[in-house]
Coordinates of N, CA and C in Angstrom, one line a residue:
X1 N -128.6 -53.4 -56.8 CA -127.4 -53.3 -57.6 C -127.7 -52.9 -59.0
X2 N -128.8 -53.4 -59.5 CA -129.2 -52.8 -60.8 C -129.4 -51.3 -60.9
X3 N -130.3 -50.7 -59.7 CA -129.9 -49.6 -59.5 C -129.0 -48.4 -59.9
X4 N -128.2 -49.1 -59.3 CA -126.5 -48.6 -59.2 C -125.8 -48.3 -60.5
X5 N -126.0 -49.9 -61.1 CA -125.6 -49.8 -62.5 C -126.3 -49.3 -63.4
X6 N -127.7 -48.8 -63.3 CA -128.1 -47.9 -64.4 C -127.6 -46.4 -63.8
X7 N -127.5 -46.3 -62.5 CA -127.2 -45.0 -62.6 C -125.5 -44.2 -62.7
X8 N -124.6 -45.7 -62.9 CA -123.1 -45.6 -63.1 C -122.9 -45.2 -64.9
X9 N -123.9 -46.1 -65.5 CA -124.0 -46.3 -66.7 C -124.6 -44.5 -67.5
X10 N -125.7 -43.9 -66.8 CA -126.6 -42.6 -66.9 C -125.1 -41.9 -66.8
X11 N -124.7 -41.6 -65.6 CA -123.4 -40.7 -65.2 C -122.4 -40.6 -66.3
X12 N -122.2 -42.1 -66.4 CA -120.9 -42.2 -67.6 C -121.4 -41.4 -68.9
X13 N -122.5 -41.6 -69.5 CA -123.0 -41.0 -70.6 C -122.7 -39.7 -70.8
X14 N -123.5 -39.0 -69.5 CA -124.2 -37.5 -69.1 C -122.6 -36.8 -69.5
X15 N -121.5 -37.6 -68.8 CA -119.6 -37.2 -68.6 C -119.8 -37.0 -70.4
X16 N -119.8 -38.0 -71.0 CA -118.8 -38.0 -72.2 C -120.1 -37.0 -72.9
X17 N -121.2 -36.9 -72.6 CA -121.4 -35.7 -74.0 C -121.2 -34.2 -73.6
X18 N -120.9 -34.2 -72.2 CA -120.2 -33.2 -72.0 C -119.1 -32.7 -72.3
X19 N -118.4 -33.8 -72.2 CA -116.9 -33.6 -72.8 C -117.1 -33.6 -74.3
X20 N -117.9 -33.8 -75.1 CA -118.1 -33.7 -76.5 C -118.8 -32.2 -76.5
X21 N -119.7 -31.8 -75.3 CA -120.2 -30.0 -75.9 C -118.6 -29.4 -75.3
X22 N -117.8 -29.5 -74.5 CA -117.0 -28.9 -74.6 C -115.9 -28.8 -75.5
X23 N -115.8 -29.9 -76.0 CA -115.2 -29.8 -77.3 C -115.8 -28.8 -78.7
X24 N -116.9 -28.9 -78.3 CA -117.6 -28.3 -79.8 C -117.2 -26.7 -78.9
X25 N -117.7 -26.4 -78.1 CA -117.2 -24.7 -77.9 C -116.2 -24.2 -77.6
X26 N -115.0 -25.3 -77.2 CA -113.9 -24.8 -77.5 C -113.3 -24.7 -79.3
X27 N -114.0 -25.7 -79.8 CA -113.7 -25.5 -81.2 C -114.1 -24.3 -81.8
X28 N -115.0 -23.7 -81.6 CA -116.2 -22.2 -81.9 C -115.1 -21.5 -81.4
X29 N -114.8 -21.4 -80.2 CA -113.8 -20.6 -79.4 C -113.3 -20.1 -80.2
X30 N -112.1 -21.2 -80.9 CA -111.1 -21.2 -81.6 C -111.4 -19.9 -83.3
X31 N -112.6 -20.6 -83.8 CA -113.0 -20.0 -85.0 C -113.7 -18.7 -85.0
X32 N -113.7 -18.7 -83.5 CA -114.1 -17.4 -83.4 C -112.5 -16.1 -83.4
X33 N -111.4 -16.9 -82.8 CA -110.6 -15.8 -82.4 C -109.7 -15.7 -84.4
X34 N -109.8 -16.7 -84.9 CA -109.2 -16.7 -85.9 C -110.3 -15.5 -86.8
X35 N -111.7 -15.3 -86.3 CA -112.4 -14.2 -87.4 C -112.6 -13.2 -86.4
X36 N -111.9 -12.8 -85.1 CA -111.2 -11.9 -84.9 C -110.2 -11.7 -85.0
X37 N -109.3 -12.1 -85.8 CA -108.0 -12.1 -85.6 C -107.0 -12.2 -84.1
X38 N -107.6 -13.0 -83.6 CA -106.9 -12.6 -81.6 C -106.6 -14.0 -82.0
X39 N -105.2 -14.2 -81.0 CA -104.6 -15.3 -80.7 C -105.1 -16.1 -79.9
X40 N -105.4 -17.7 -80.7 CA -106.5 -18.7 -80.4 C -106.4 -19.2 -78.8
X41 N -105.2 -19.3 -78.1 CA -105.0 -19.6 -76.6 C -104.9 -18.3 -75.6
X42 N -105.2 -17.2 -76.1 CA -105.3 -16.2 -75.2 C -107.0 -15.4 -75.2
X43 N -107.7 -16.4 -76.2 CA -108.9 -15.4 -76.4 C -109.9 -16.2 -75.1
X44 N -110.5 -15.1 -74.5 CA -111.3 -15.4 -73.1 C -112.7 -15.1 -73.9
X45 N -113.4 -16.1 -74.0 CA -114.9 -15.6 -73.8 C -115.7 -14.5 -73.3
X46 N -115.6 -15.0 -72.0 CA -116.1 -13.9 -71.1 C -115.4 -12.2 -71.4
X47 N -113.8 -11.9 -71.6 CA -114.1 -10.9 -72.5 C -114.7 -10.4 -73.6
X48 N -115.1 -11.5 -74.6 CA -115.5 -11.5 -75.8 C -116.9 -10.9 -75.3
X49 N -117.6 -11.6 -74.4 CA -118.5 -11.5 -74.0 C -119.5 -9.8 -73.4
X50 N -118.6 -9.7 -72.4 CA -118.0 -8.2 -71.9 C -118.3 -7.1 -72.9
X51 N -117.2 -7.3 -73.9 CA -117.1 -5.8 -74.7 C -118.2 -6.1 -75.3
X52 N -118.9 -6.9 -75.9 CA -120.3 -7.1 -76.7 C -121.7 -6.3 -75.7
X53 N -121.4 -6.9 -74.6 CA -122.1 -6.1 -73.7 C -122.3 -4.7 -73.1
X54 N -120.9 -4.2 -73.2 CA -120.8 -2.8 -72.9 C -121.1 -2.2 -75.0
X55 N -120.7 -2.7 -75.6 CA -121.1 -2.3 -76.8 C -122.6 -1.7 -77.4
X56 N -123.4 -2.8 -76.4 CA -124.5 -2.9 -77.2 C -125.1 -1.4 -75.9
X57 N -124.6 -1.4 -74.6 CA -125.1 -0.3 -73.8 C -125.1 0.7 -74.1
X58 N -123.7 1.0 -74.9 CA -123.4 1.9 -75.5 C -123.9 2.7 -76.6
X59 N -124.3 1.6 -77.4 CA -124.8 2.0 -78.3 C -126.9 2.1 -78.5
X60 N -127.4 1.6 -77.3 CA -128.8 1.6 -76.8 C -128.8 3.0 -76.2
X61 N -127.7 3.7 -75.4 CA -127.8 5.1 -75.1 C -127.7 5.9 -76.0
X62 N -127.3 5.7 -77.1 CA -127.1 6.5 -78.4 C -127.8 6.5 -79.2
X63 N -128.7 5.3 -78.9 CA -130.3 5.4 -79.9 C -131.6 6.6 -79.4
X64 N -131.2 6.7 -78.1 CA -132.2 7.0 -77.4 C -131.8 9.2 -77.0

């Protein structure tokens, strides 16, 4: 049973600092769309992500 309870106790932890990193990156999220000017509940990462990506291809074929 002690078992159990350290590993109820471990879980609960592991939960809440997760829910604290997701808080911090949705907060980044946020300060990020405000220093792109994009509206803070429609900005997608993964687009953000995307155009950075095809950006940098783009511009690596252009060096070369």
């Amino acid at each position: 049973q002690i078992v159990l309870q350290n590993v109820s106790q471990s879980s609960l932890k592991a939960s809440k600092d997760l829910q604290k990193e997701f808080a911090t990156i949705e907060k980044k999220k946020e300060e990020l769309a405000d220093y792109l000017c994009e509206d803070r509940k429609k900005l997608s990462l993964e687009d953000v992500f995307s155009t950075m990506k095809t950006f940098r291809e783009i511009f690596l074929k252009t060096l070369q």
